[in-house]
Structures are given as structure tokens and as C-alpha cells.
Amino acid sequence: MTDTQHEQLLIIDFGSQVTKLIARRVRESGVYSEVHPFNRVDKAMLEAFNPKAIILSGGPNSVTGVGTPRADNHVWEMGVPVLGICYGQQTMCEQLGGSVESSDDKEFGRADLEIVADNELFEGLDKTERVWMSHGDRVNAMPQGFEIIGKSNHAPFAAIANSECKFYGVQFHPEVVHTINGAKILRNFTHEIADFKGDWTMAAFKGEMIAAIKDQVGEGKVICGLSGGVDSSVAAVLIHEAIGDQLTCVYVDTGMMRKGESDQVVSLFKEHYDMNLIHVDAGDEFLGLLEGVSDPERKRKIIGGTFIDIFEREARKVGGAKFLAQGTLYPDVIESVSFDGGPSVTIKSHHNVGGLPDRMDMELVEPLRELFKDEVRALGQELGLHKDFVERHPFPGPGLAIRCPGVITKDRLDILREADAIYLDQIKKHNLYNDIWQAFAVILPVQTVGVMGDERTYENVLALRAVTSTDGMTADYYPYSHEFLGETATRIINEVRGVNRVVYDVTSKPPGTIEWE
Ligand code: XMP
């Protein structure tokens, strides 16, 4: 739980796939919100959290089923506005004396909501709104004191309100983008109904975090593993702003980085930010250990294990450091409700440098653990990191090793690095970089015949990959124009010795993964 002084909104999670989106939407309008699983929310927790408003999420269960999740009854006694979404609406109705039925009239996807009463929740909206539904059950009788404020073809109680108590329920999902005015509805709830000031900004967060880091660390020393990625970089800059020289960053260069990347990292942190930075050039060590290895899992294990060994060795040299900083983000911290709604709760704990904290027995400093990725980017900019840097595509820990199927050699890595740099240059030139989640080249372990000039060639094949995604869990291939692909292939073949054929990967995830290994 946060110790910030801000007004906060509590989201009680009943296991919906999109609960995190509620938190994001609410935060986008300057309201700090946290997600907590329903079975961790009781009277004591509610009183300690002291929410200014509560949102009940959707969930996979049926309110009509025996033993299915309910909100703690103290929710209705706190005198704060409550908004129930989908399952949240249904359990609110059932708990307050209405009823819910399982219906054959299921509704999935887009629907039209007809707004049938003037209500503060729908202030500023049209009489008909496009919304997103996903439900089998529906409310069939409202609790006392409620009125219908919106209907759809299949849900006569699609939106209900008890304005006196400030309890609201919607069958549709305002948190997804397919509900066209969903953000406006949530904003009406937070700003108009619950009277939030909306003062949760990145500038405020930065100030609070700097104070919190100083408080946690005191005079102690902190070690931070820098990967060159956005999360660890933002964490490092924030901690540096808080404690200056007490921070030492360790950058382990695996030799599997992209063209120019290590130089950029070192110059940014050492020269621009004047940080204590240990740059370990371990490329030869990694290459030696990977010699002859083609199995993807073995590559990952070798790189992961060696990385930890080197990091630990270097960190020990700093002497007396009690704290280890990590760029853990909020999606890794949120506890998710298990699907049977039972008490078993999965806690996802993500370590950027897997296994390190346990082994090193250090106290963690995780200043980003309340933030979503887009918020980390905003914080990065607030800290003065360049936009191009904070908007960089994700890059995997094992680096180019998993973009080099088959055995890894220095020659193959060099070819891949050159081609990848041209590919990214093309993307930036055509202004496509920010439309794409991730783009990279893969050097294939096959050679094909070609002809250049009058000469027969027998050289490497390069695959290009580009995907769109919101979280890396699912992805679509990016639909480049043929002109773009043709121009890029020509540039790579002309400018990189050792490549005579370029192909484009049009596999989505699933069934493919984003990386090739
Ligand atoms: P896949 O290939 O599983 O990748 O679809 C999903 C996202 O995760 C990244 N990725 C990794 N990141 N260490 C990381 O830090 C890894 O071992 C790793 N493997 C995949 C991948 O680049 C994509 O963004």
C-alpha cells in the first residue's frame, strides 16, 4: 500500500482479465488507484486504505453460483461512492437485496447503450453510446433505492444508480477502449461523483519517491543493475537524483547488445548523469561459454547464470552495499485472483535479473513498483531522459543471442548488428517507430544461393520481425507496405557483407512468439 498523501481509489478485483485497465484509466485522469483481490479486502483493510471511492471489477464467476466471490459488506457502510462493473454490478445488486439471473441472452462485444435517465455518471454523453459487453448473467431485479439509467437490447438493467448513496452499477466495461466514452464515464465517477481533485501527477510522484528513497536508504549504499532498458534506466536516474554518489550502477555488457548500444549507455550515465558506473565488458567471456551451443534454453541459462555471477562479483567490490535497486513495475506486483475465486492467490514476483535478490541477501529498492509502463516513460521524461530514449522498444535480457538461431559466433553477431541497425534506421526514417511495439532482425542458420553482379553468392538469410502489442502477451505482425520491405531488403543486402536474402515474418502471437527463440 502506498504511503503517499494522495486521495486514493480502491479497485476490488474479482478476477477480470481487464482489471488492470481500470487502474490505468483512473490514473490517466490524475487519480491514484490500487488493485487488491477481493479476498484480501476486509473491514480493517478498508479502514487502513481509506479510499475516497471504490470500484468493483468484473470477474469470471457467476453470482448465482454457490460460494462465489462477494465484496466485504463494509464497502457499503463507508459512505463513499461505489461503482460496480459487470460482475461487480451483479454482486452489488445481490448483496444489497436485488437479484441476478443466468441468461441465455448472452452479450459479447459491441452493444448500444440507451441512456434513459439524466444521471451524473453519464454527464456530457449522447443518448446512445457504443459500449463493450461481455456477460452471460444479468441483473433482473434492482435493490431498493436504485433506478435504471441505461438499457441495452439484451440487458434491461445495463446501467443502474442509487444517486443518494452514490452506488452505481454498469453491465458493460467502461475501462476498455471499445467503450467509446468509457474514460469519460470513469472520470465522471471519480471527479464529479467522488470529487477527486485529480492531482496525482508525475511531478508529484517524482518528489514523493525521492523523499521515500532517501528515507529508506539513509546513508546506505545502493547497487543498481543497468541493462540499458527503460525501466532500469529510469529507476537509476530517480535513485541518483535522491542519493547521488551513494548509488553505484553496474552495466554488464554481454556482447549481445545492438550496434552502438553499450557506448550510448556508458556515455549517458557516466558522462551526462555523472553516475558511479561500473562497465564490465564481458563479451568474450559470454561468447566463450556459448561456443557451440545452439539449444535456446541452454543459451538462456548460460547467459542468465553468467550474468548473475559477474554482477555479484562486481557488486561485492563496491563494499558495504546493503541495497539492491530494481525496476520492478506494477503489473508484476499486482496479485491476481485465481479463477475459481478461491483463496489461492498467485503472487507474480518479477526479478529483472532473475534470482539475484535471494542470492545476494540485500534489501530491495523498487521505486517503480507502483507504476505502469507508460507511467514509467512519463516519469523518465519528467527526470529529463530524452523522449527517444524512454520510448525505446523492449529488448530481451539475453539480447542478440536469441536472435541468432543455431550457434553464435562473433561474425554472425556482427552481421546481425549491422543489418539490425539498418532496419531500425529505415523504421525511424519512415516514422514508424512509435507505431511498432518491437522490431528486430534475426540471422537464420541457413545459407542460400544468390547472384550479385556476375558472381554467384552463397550467404546468410536474414528475417525481419515487427509486431504491434500492448503488453507483449499477444501480438500482431506489423503490416508494412511492400515498398518499405523492398527498400529495406535492398539496403541490407547492399550494405551488409554476408547477407544475400531477406524475408519478413508474418506470424502473430499466438501461435508464434515475438522472439524466435
Ligand atoms: P516472446 O518471445 O515470449 O516475448 O513472445 C515476449 C516479450 O518478452 C521479451 N523477452 C524477454 N525479455 N528476458 C527479457 O528480459 C528474456 O529472456 C526474454 N525473452 C523474451 C521479448 O523481447 C518480448 O518483448
Coordinates of C-alpha atoms and ligand atoms in Angstrom, one line a residue:
M1 CA 0.0 0.0 0.0
T2 CA 1.3 3.4 -0.8
D3 CA 2.2 5.9 1.9
T4 CA 1.6 8.9 -0.4
Q5 CA -0.6 11.7 0.9
H6 CA -2.9 11.5 -2.1
E7 CA -6.6 10.7 -2.2
Q8 CA -6.8 7.1 -3.4
L9 CA -9.3 4.9 -5.1
L10 CA -9.6 1.2 -4.3
I11 CA -10.3 -1.3 -7.1
I12 CA -11.5 -4.6 -5.7
D13 CA -10.5 -7.4 -8.1
F14 CA -12.9 -10.3 -8.8
G15 CA -10.5 -11.8 -11.4
S16 CA -11.4 -10.0 -14.7
Q17 CA -8.7 -10.1 -17.4
V18 CA -9.0 -6.3 -17.7
T19 CA -8.9 -5.2 -14.1
K20 CA -5.5 -3.5 -14.6
L21 CA -7.1 -1.4 -17.3
I22 CA -9.4 0.2 -14.7
A23 CA -6.4 1.3 -12.7
R24 CA -4.8 2.7 -15.8
R25 CA -7.8 4.6 -16.9
V26 CA -8.4 6.0 -13.5
R27 CA -4.8 7.1 -13.1
E28 CA -4.8 8.7 -16.5
S29 CA -7.1 11.3 -15.1
G30 CA -4.8 12.0 -12.2
V31 CA -6.4 9.7 -9.5
Y32 CA -4.1 7.3 -7.7
S33 CA -5.6 3.8 -7.7
E34 CA -4.6 0.4 -6.4
V35 CA -5.9 -3.1 -7.3
H36 CA -6.5 -5.5 -4.4
P37 CA -8.0 -9.0 -4.7
F38 CA -11.5 -9.3 -3.1
N39 CA -10.3 -11.9 -0.6
R40 CA -7.7 -9.5 0.8
V41 CA -10.2 -6.7 1.4
D42 CA -11.9 -6.8 4.8
K43 CA -13.1 -4.1 7.2
A44 CA -9.6 -3.5 8.7
M45 CA -8.0 -3.2 5.3
L46 CA -10.7 -0.8 4.1
E47 CA -10.3 1.4 7.1
A48 CA -6.5 1.5 6.7
F49 CA -6.6 2.2 3.0
N50 CA -9.3 4.8 3.5
P51 CA -10.5 5.0 -0.2
K52 CA -12.3 8.1 -1.4
A53 CA -14.2 5.8 -3.8
I54 CA -14.3 2.1 -4.7
I55 CA -14.7 0.3 -8.0
L56 CA -15.7 -3.4 -8.1
S57 CA -14.2 -5.2 -11.1
G58 CA -15.7 -7.8 -13.4
G59 CA -14.8 -11.4 -13.0
P60 CA -15.2 -14.9 -14.5
N61 CA -17.6 -16.3 -11.9
S62 CA -21.4 -16.3 -11.7
V63 CA -23.0 -14.5 -8.7
T64 CA -25.7 -17.3 -8.9
G65 CA -23.1 -19.9 -8.1
V66 CA -22.6 -21.2 -4.5
G67 CA -19.6 -19.7 -2.7
T68 CA -18.7 -17.3 -5.4
P69 CA -16.8 -14.0 -4.5
R70 CA -18.5 -11.2 -2.7
A71 CA -17.3 -7.7 -1.6
D72 CA -16.8 -7.2 2.1
N73 CA -20.1 -5.7 3.4
H74 CA -18.1 -2.8 5.0
V75 CA -17.9 -1.5 1.4
W76 CA -21.5 -0.3 1.6
E77 CA -21.1 1.2 5.0
M78 CA -18.1 3.5 4.4
G79 CA -20.2 6.4 2.9
V80 CA -18.0 6.5 -0.2
P81 CA -19.1 6.2 -3.9
V82 CA -19.0 2.7 -5.3
L83 CA -19.1 1.7 -9.0
G84 CA -19.7 -2.0 -9.9
I85 CA -18.6 -3.1 -13.3
C86 CA -20.1 -6.3 -14.8
Y87 CA -19.6 -9.0 -12.1
G88 CA -19.1 -6.0 -9.7
Q89 CA -22.5 -4.7 -10.6
Q90 CA -24.1 -8.1 -10.1
T91 CA -22.6 -8.8 -6.7
M92 CA -23.5 -5.3 -5.6
C93 CA -27.1 -6.0 -6.6
E94 CA -27.2 -9.4 -5.0
Q95 CA -25.6 -8.1 -1.8
L96 CA -27.9 -5.1 -1.5
G97 CA -31.2 -7.1 -1.9
G98 CA -31.7 -7.3 -5.7
S99 CA -31.2 -10.4 -7.8
V100 CA -29.2 -11.8 -10.7
E101 CA -30.1 -14.5 -13.3
S102 CA -28.1 -16.6 -15.6
S103 CA -29.4 -15.7 -19.0
D104 CA -29.3 -17.5 -22.4
D105 CA -29.3 -14.0 -23.8
K106 CA -25.6 -13.6 -23.6
E107 CA -24.0 -10.5 -24.9
F108 CA -20.3 -10.3 -26.1
G109 CA -18.7 -7.5 -27.9
R110 CA -20.1 -4.1 -29.1
A111 CA -23.5 -3.0 -28.0
D112 CA -25.6 0.2 -27.9
L113 CA -26.4 1.6 -24.6
E114 CA -29.5 3.7 -24.5
I115 CA -29.3 6.3 -21.7
V116 CA -32.8 6.5 -20.2
A117 CA -32.4 8.9 -17.3
D118 CA -30.4 12.0 -16.6
N119 CA -27.6 10.9 -14.3
E120 CA -24.3 12.4 -13.1
L121 CA -22.5 9.2 -14.3
F122 CA -23.4 9.9 -17.9
E123 CA -23.0 13.7 -17.8
G124 CA -21.9 15.0 -21.2
L125 CA -22.7 11.8 -23.1
D126 CA -25.1 11.2 -26.0
K127 CA -28.4 9.5 -25.6
T128 CA -27.0 6.4 -27.3
E129 CA -23.5 5.2 -26.5
R130 CA -21.4 2.5 -28.1
V131 CA -20.2 0.2 -25.2
W132 CA -18.4 -3.2 -24.8
M133 CA -20.3 -6.0 -23.2
S134 CA -19.0 -9.4 -22.0
H135 CA -21.6 -11.2 -19.9
G136 CA -23.8 -14.3 -19.5
D137 CA -25.5 -13.3 -16.2
R138 CA -27.5 -10.1 -15.8
V139 CA -29.4 -8.2 -13.1
N140 CA -33.1 -9.0 -13.1
A141 CA -34.2 -7.0 -10.0
M142 CA -32.6 -3.9 -8.5
P143 CA -32.1 -3.3 -4.8
Q144 CA -34.3 -0.7 -3.2
G145 CA -33.4 2.9 -3.9
F146 CA -31.9 2.2 -7.4
E147 CA -33.2 3.4 -10.8
I148 CA -32.4 2.3 -14.3
I149 CA -30.2 4.8 -16.1
G150 CA -29.3 2.8 -19.2
K151 CA -30.5 -0.2 -21.2
S152 CA -29.2 -2.3 -24.0
N153 CA -31.1 -4.9 -26.2
H154 CA -30.1 -7.8 -24.0
A155 CA -29.6 -6.1 -20.6
P156 CA -32.6 -4.2 -19.3
F157 CA -30.5 -3.1 -16.3
A158 CA -27.4 -2.3 -18.2
A159 CA -26.7 0.8 -16.0
I160 CA -28.3 1.5 -12.6
A161 CA -27.8 4.1 -9.9
N162 CA -28.7 4.9 -6.4
S163 CA -27.6 8.6 -6.5
E164 CA -28.4 9.2 -2.9
C165 CA -26.0 6.5 -1.7
K166 CA -23.7 7.2 -4.7
F167 CA -23.8 3.5 -5.7
Y168 CA -23.6 2.8 -9.4
G169 CA -23.6 -0.4 -11.5
V170 CA -22.8 -0.9 -15.2
Q171 CA -23.1 -4.2 -17.1
F172 CA -20.6 -3.0 -19.7
H173 CA -16.9 -2.4 -19.4
P174 CA -16.0 1.4 -19.4
E175 CA -12.3 0.5 -18.9
V176 CA -11.8 -0.9 -22.4
V177 CA -11.3 1.3 -25.4
H178 CA -14.2 -0.2 -27.3
T179 CA -16.5 1.6 -24.9
I180 CA -16.1 4.9 -26.8
N181 CA -16.8 7.2 -23.9
G182 CA -15.6 4.8 -21.2
A183 CA -12.8 7.1 -19.9
K184 CA -15.4 10.0 -19.6
I185 CA -17.7 7.7 -17.6
L186 CA -14.9 6.8 -15.2
R187 CA -13.9 10.4 -15.0
N188 CA -17.5 11.4 -14.1
F189 CA -17.4 8.8 -11.4
T190 CA -14.0 10.0 -10.0
H191 CA -14.1 13.7 -10.5
E192 CA -17.9 14.6 -10.4
I193 CA -19.3 12.0 -8.1
A194 CA -16.4 11.2 -5.8
D195 CA -14.9 14.7 -6.0
F196 CA -11.3 13.6 -6.6
K197 CA -9.0 16.6 -7.2
G198 CA -7.0 14.6 -9.8
D199 CA -3.7 15.8 -8.5
W200 CA -1.7 12.6 -9.0
T201 CA 0.9 13.8 -11.5
M202 CA 4.3 12.5 -12.4
A203 CA 6.0 15.6 -11.0
A204 CA 4.3 14.9 -7.6
F205 CA 5.2 11.2 -7.8
K206 CA 8.8 12.1 -8.5
G207 CA 9.0 14.3 -5.5
E208 CA 7.4 11.8 -3.2
M209 CA 9.6 8.9 -4.5
I210 CA 12.8 10.9 -4.0
A211 CA 11.8 11.5 -0.4
A212 CA 10.8 7.8 0.1
I213 CA 14.1 6.6 -1.3
K214 CA 16.1 8.9 1.0
D215 CA 14.0 7.7 3.9
Q216 CA 14.6 4.0 3.1
V217 CA 18.3 4.2 2.3
G218 CA 19.5 6.8 4.8
E219 CA 23.3 6.9 4.5
G220 CA 23.5 3.4 2.9
K221 CA 24.9 2.3 -0.4
V222 CA 22.8 1.1 -3.3
I223 CA 23.7 -1.1 -6.2
C224 CA 21.7 -1.0 -9.4
G225 CA 21.9 -3.3 -12.4
L226 CA 21.6 -1.3 -15.6
S227 CA 20.5 -3.1 -18.7
G228 CA 20.1 0.0 -20.9
G229 CA 16.4 -0.6 -21.0
V230 CA 13.8 1.9 -19.9
D231 CA 12.8 0.5 -16.5
S232 CA 16.3 0.1 -15.0
S233 CA 17.4 3.4 -16.5
V234 CA 14.5 5.4 -15.1
A235 CA 15.0 3.7 -11.7
A236 CA 18.7 4.5 -11.7
V237 CA 18.2 8.2 -12.6
L238 CA 15.5 8.6 -10.0
I239 CA 17.6 7.0 -7.3
H240 CA 20.6 9.0 -8.4
E241 CA 18.6 12.2 -8.0
A242 CA 17.7 11.1 -4.5
I243 CA 21.0 9.9 -3.1
G244 CA 23.7 10.9 -5.7
D245 CA 27.0 9.1 -5.0
Q246 CA 25.6 6.5 -2.7
L247 CA 24.4 4.8 -5.9
T248 CA 26.6 2.6 -8.0
C249 CA 25.3 1.2 -11.2
V250 CA 26.7 -2.0 -12.8
Y251 CA 26.4 -2.5 -16.5
V252 CA 27.3 -6.0 -17.6
D253 CA 28.0 -5.9 -21.4
T254 CA 27.2 -9.4 -22.6
G255 CA 28.5 -8.7 -26.1
M256 CA 25.0 -9.5 -27.2
M257 CA 23.9 -5.8 -27.4
R258 CA 22.8 -3.9 -30.5
K259 CA 25.1 -1.7 -32.6
G260 CA 26.4 1.3 -30.5
E261 CA 24.2 0.4 -27.5
S262 CA 26.9 -0.1 -24.9
D263 CA 28.6 3.2 -25.8
Q264 CA 25.3 5.0 -25.5
V265 CA 24.5 3.6 -22.1
V266 CA 28.0 4.4 -20.8
S267 CA 28.1 7.9 -22.2
L268 CA 24.5 8.7 -20.9
F269 CA 25.1 7.5 -17.4
K270 CA 28.7 8.2 -16.8
E271 CA 29.1 11.4 -18.7
H272 CA 25.7 13.0 -18.8
Y273 CA 24.5 12.0 -15.4
D274 CA 27.9 11.6 -13.8
M275 CA 27.0 8.4 -12.0
N276 CA 29.3 5.9 -10.4
L277 CA 29.1 3.3 -13.2
I278 CA 31.0 0.0 -13.4
H279 CA 31.1 -1.1 -17.0
V280 CA 32.0 -4.7 -17.3
D281 CA 33.0 -5.7 -20.8
A282 CA 32.3 -9.4 -20.7
G283 CA 31.6 -10.1 -24.3
D284 CA 34.5 -12.5 -24.8
E285 CA 33.5 -14.4 -21.6
F286 CA 29.9 -14.9 -22.8
L287 CA 31.0 -15.8 -26.3
G288 CA 33.4 -18.4 -25.0
L289 CA 30.7 -20.0 -22.8
L290 CA 28.2 -20.0 -25.7
E291 CA 30.6 -21.6 -28.1
G292 CA 28.9 -24.5 -30.0
V293 CA 25.6 -24.0 -28.1
S294 CA 22.5 -24.0 -30.3
D295 CA 19.8 -25.0 -27.9
P296 CA 17.7 -21.9 -27.0
E297 CA 17.1 -22.9 -23.4
R298 CA 20.8 -23.6 -22.8
K299 CA 21.7 -20.2 -24.2
R300 CA 19.3 -18.5 -21.8
K301 CA 20.6 -20.5 -18.8
I302 CA 24.2 -19.8 -19.7
I303 CA 23.6 -16.1 -20.2
G304 CA 21.4 -15.7 -17.1
G305 CA 23.8 -17.6 -14.8
T306 CA 26.9 -15.9 -16.0
F307 CA 25.2 -12.5 -15.8
I308 CA 24.4 -13.1 -12.1
D309 CA 28.0 -14.4 -11.4
I310 CA 29.5 -11.3 -12.9
F311 CA 27.1 -8.9 -11.4
E312 CA 27.6 -10.4 -7.9
R313 CA 31.4 -10.3 -8.3
E314 CA 31.3 -6.6 -9.3
A315 CA 28.8 -5.6 -6.7
R316 CA 30.9 -7.1 -3.9
K317 CA 33.8 -4.9 -5.0
V318 CA 31.7 -1.8 -4.1
G319 CA 31.8 -3.0 -0.5
G320 CA 29.2 -2.4 2.2
A321 CA 26.2 -2.0 -0.1
K322 CA 23.0 -3.1 1.7
F323 CA 20.5 -2.2 -1.0
L324 CA 19.8 -3.6 -4.5
A325 CA 17.7 -1.4 -6.8
Q326 CA 15.3 -3.0 -9.4
G327 CA 13.0 -1.6 -12.0
T328 CA 10.0 -3.8 -11.0
L329 CA 6.7 -2.4 -12.3
Y330 CA 3.1 -2.5 -11.0
P331 CA 1.9 -5.2 -13.4
D332 CA 4.5 -7.6 -11.9
V333 CA 3.3 -6.7 -8.4
I334 CA -0.5 -6.9 -8.7
E335 CA -1.8 -10.1 -7.1
S336 CA -4.1 -11.8 -9.4
V337 CA -7.2 -13.6 -8.3
S338 CA -7.3 -17.3 -9.2
F339 CA -10.0 -18.5 -11.5
D340 CA -12.1 -20.5 -9.0
G341 CA -12.3 -17.4 -6.9
G342 CA -10.9 -19.4 -4.0
P343 CA -8.3 -18.2 -1.5
S344 CA -5.3 -19.3 -3.5
V345 CA -3.7 -16.2 -4.8
T346 CA -0.8 -16.1 -7.2
I347 CA 1.7 -13.5 -6.5
K348 CA 3.8 -12.7 -9.5
S349 CA 7.2 -11.6 -8.5
H350 CA 9.4 -10.5 -11.3
H351 CA 13.1 -10.1 -11.0
N352 CA 14.8 -8.2 -13.8
V353 CA 18.0 -10.0 -13.0
G354 CA 16.4 -13.3 -12.0
G355 CA 17.5 -14.9 -8.8
L356 CA 19.8 -12.1 -7.7
P357 CA 17.9 -10.7 -4.6
D358 CA 17.6 -14.1 -2.9
R359 CA 21.2 -14.9 -3.5
M360 CA 22.7 -11.6 -2.5
D361 CA 20.5 -11.1 0.6
M362 CA 20.1 -7.4 0.1
E363 CA 17.2 -5.1 0.8
L364 CA 15.3 -4.2 -2.4
V365 CA 14.7 -0.6 -3.5
E366 CA 11.9 -0.7 -6.1
P367 CA 10.8 2.9 -6.8
L368 CA 8.7 2.0 -9.9
R369 CA 6.6 -0.8 -8.3
E370 CA 3.5 1.4 -8.3
L371 CA 3.8 2.4 -12.0
F372 CA 2.6 1.0 -15.3
K373 CA 5.0 1.1 -18.3
D374 CA 3.5 4.2 -19.8
E375 CA 3.8 5.9 -16.4
V376 CA 7.5 4.9 -16.2
R377 CA 8.0 6.6 -19.6
A378 CA 6.3 9.7 -18.4
L379 CA 8.5 9.7 -15.2
G380 CA 11.6 9.2 -17.4
Q381 CA 10.7 12.4 -19.3
E382 CA 10.0 14.2 -16.0
L383 CA 13.5 13.2 -15.0
G384 CA 14.9 14.7 -18.2
L385 CA 15.6 11.5 -20.1
H386 CA 15.2 12.1 -23.8
K387 CA 11.9 11.1 -25.4
D388 CA 13.7 8.8 -27.9
F389 CA 15.3 7.0 -25.0
V390 CA 12.2 6.5 -22.9
E391 CA 10.1 5.4 -25.9
R392 CA 12.6 2.7 -26.9
H393 CA 11.3 -0.7 -27.8
P394 CA 11.8 -3.5 -25.3
F395 CA 15.0 -5.6 -25.6
P396 CA 15.3 -9.0 -24.1
G397 CA 17.9 -9.8 -21.4
P398 CA 19.7 -12.5 -23.5
G399 CA 19.9 -9.9 -26.3
L400 CA 21.0 -10.9 -29.7
A401 CA 21.8 -14.4 -28.6
I402 CA 18.2 -15.3 -29.1
R403 CA 18.1 -13.6 -32.4
C404 CA 20.8 -15.8 -33.7
P405 CA 19.2 -19.3 -34.0
G406 CA 21.9 -22.0 -34.2
V407 CA 25.4 -21.5 -33.0
I408 CA 26.6 -18.0 -32.1
T409 CA 29.8 -16.6 -33.5
K410 CA 31.3 -13.2 -33.4
D411 CA 30.9 -13.0 -37.2
R412 CA 27.3 -13.8 -37.2
L413 CA 26.6 -11.4 -34.4
D414 CA 28.4 -8.6 -36.3
I415 CA 26.3 -9.3 -39.4
L416 CA 23.2 -9.2 -37.4
R417 CA 24.2 -6.0 -35.6
E418 CA 24.8 -4.2 -38.9
A419 CA 21.6 -5.4 -40.5
D420 CA 19.5 -4.7 -37.4
A421 CA 20.9 -1.1 -37.3
I422 CA 19.9 -0.5 -41.0
Y423 CA 16.4 -2.0 -40.3
L424 CA 15.8 0.3 -37.3
D425 CA 17.1 3.3 -39.3
Q426 CA 14.6 2.5 -42.0
I427 CA 11.8 2.3 -39.5
K428 CA 12.7 5.7 -38.0
K429 CA 13.1 7.3 -41.3
H430 CA 9.7 6.2 -42.3
N431 CA 8.3 7.5 -39.0
L432 CA 7.0 4.0 -38.0
Y433 CA 9.0 3.5 -34.8
N434 CA 6.2 4.6 -32.4
D435 CA 3.5 2.5 -34.2
I436 CA 5.5 -0.6 -33.5
W437 CA 5.9 -2.5 -30.2
Q438 CA 9.1 -4.2 -31.2
A439 CA 11.2 -4.6 -34.4
F440 CA 14.4 -6.5 -34.9
A441 CA 16.3 -8.7 -37.3
V442 CA 17.1 -12.4 -36.9
I443 CA 20.0 -14.1 -38.6
L444 CA 19.0 -17.6 -39.8
P445 CA 21.2 -20.7 -39.6
V446 CA 20.8 -21.3 -43.4
Q447 CA 22.6 -20.0 -46.4
T448 CA 21.1 -19.6 -49.8
V449 CA 22.3 -19.0 -53.3
G450 CA 22.2 -15.6 -54.8
V451 CA 23.7 -13.6 -57.6
M452 CA 25.4 -10.2 -57.2
G453 CA 27.0 -8.6 -60.2
D454 CA 28.1 -11.6 -62.3
E455 CA 29.0 -13.5 -59.2
R456 CA 27.3 -16.4 -57.5
T457 CA 26.9 -15.9 -53.8
Y458 CA 26.2 -18.3 -51.0
E459 CA 25.3 -16.3 -47.9
N460 CA 23.1 -15.8 -44.9
V461 CA 19.4 -15.2 -44.8
L462 CA 18.0 -12.5 -42.6
A463 CA 14.5 -12.4 -41.2
L464 CA 12.8 -9.2 -40.2
R465 CA 10.3 -9.1 -37.4
A466 CA 7.9 -6.3 -36.3
V467 CA 4.9 -6.6 -34.1
T468 CA 2.2 -4.4 -32.5
S469 CA 1.2 -5.3 -29.0
T470 CA 0.1 -3.7 -25.8
D471 CA 1.9 -5.9 -23.3
G472 CA 3.9 -8.5 -25.2
M473 CA 1.5 -11.3 -24.3
T474 CA -0.3 -11.3 -27.6
A475 CA 0.9 -9.6 -30.8
D476 CA 0.1 -9.0 -34.5
Y477 CA 2.7 -8.7 -37.2
Y478 CA 3.1 -5.2 -38.5
P479 CA 1.6 -4.6 -42.0
Y480 CA 4.5 -2.8 -43.7
S481 CA 4.0 -1.7 -47.3
H482 CA 5.7 -3.7 -50.0
E483 CA 7.7 -0.6 -50.9
F484 CA 9.1 -0.4 -47.4
L485 CA 10.0 -4.0 -47.3
G486 CA 11.6 -3.9 -50.7
E487 CA 13.6 -0.8 -49.9
T488 CA 14.8 -2.2 -46.6
A489 CA 15.8 -5.6 -48.1
T490 CA 17.8 -3.8 -50.8
R491 CA 19.6 -1.6 -48.3
I492 CA 20.5 -4.5 -46.1
I493 CA 21.8 -6.7 -48.9
N494 CA 23.8 -3.8 -50.5
E495 CA 25.2 -2.5 -47.2
V496 CA 25.9 -5.6 -45.2
R497 CA 28.5 -8.1 -46.3
G498 CA 27.3 -11.7 -45.7
V499 CA 23.6 -11.3 -46.4
N500 CA 22.0 -12.2 -49.8
R501 CA 18.4 -12.7 -48.9
V502 CA 15.8 -11.0 -46.6
V503 CA 12.4 -12.4 -45.6
Y504 CA 9.6 -10.9 -43.5
D505 CA 8.0 -12.8 -40.6
V506 CA 4.1 -12.5 -40.8
T507 CA 3.3 -14.7 -37.8
S508 CA 1.2 -13.4 -35.0
K509 CA 1.4 -14.3 -31.3
P510 CA -0.1 -16.8 -30.7
P511 CA 0.8 -19.1 -32.4
G512 CA 4.3 -17.7 -32.8
T513 CA 6.3 -15.9 -30.0
I514 CA 7.7 -12.5 -30.6
E515 CA 11.3 -13.6 -30.4
W516 CA 12.4 -16.6 -32.5
E517 CA 14.0 -18.4 -29.5
Ligands
XMP1 P1 8.1 -13.8 -26.5 O1 9.2 -14.1 -27.4 O2 8.0 -14.7 -25.4 O3 8.5 -12.4 -25.9 O4 6.8 -13.6 -27.2 C1 7.6 -11.5 -25.2 C2 8.4 -10.3 -24.8 O5 9.4 -10.6 -23.8 C3 10.7 -10.3 -24.3 N1 11.6 -11.4 -23.9 C4 12.4 -11.3 -22.9 N2 12.8 -10.3 -22.0 N3 14.3 -11.7 -20.9 C5 13.7 -10.5 -21.1 O6 14.0 -9.5 -20.4 C6 14.1 -12.8 -21.7 O7 14.6 -13.8 -21.5 C7 13.1 -12.6 -22.7 N4 12.5 -13.4 -23.7 C8 11.6 -12.7 -24.4 C9 10.5 -10.2 -25.8 O8 11.6 -9.4 -26.4 C10 9.2 -9.6 -25.9 O9 9.2 -8.2 -25.7

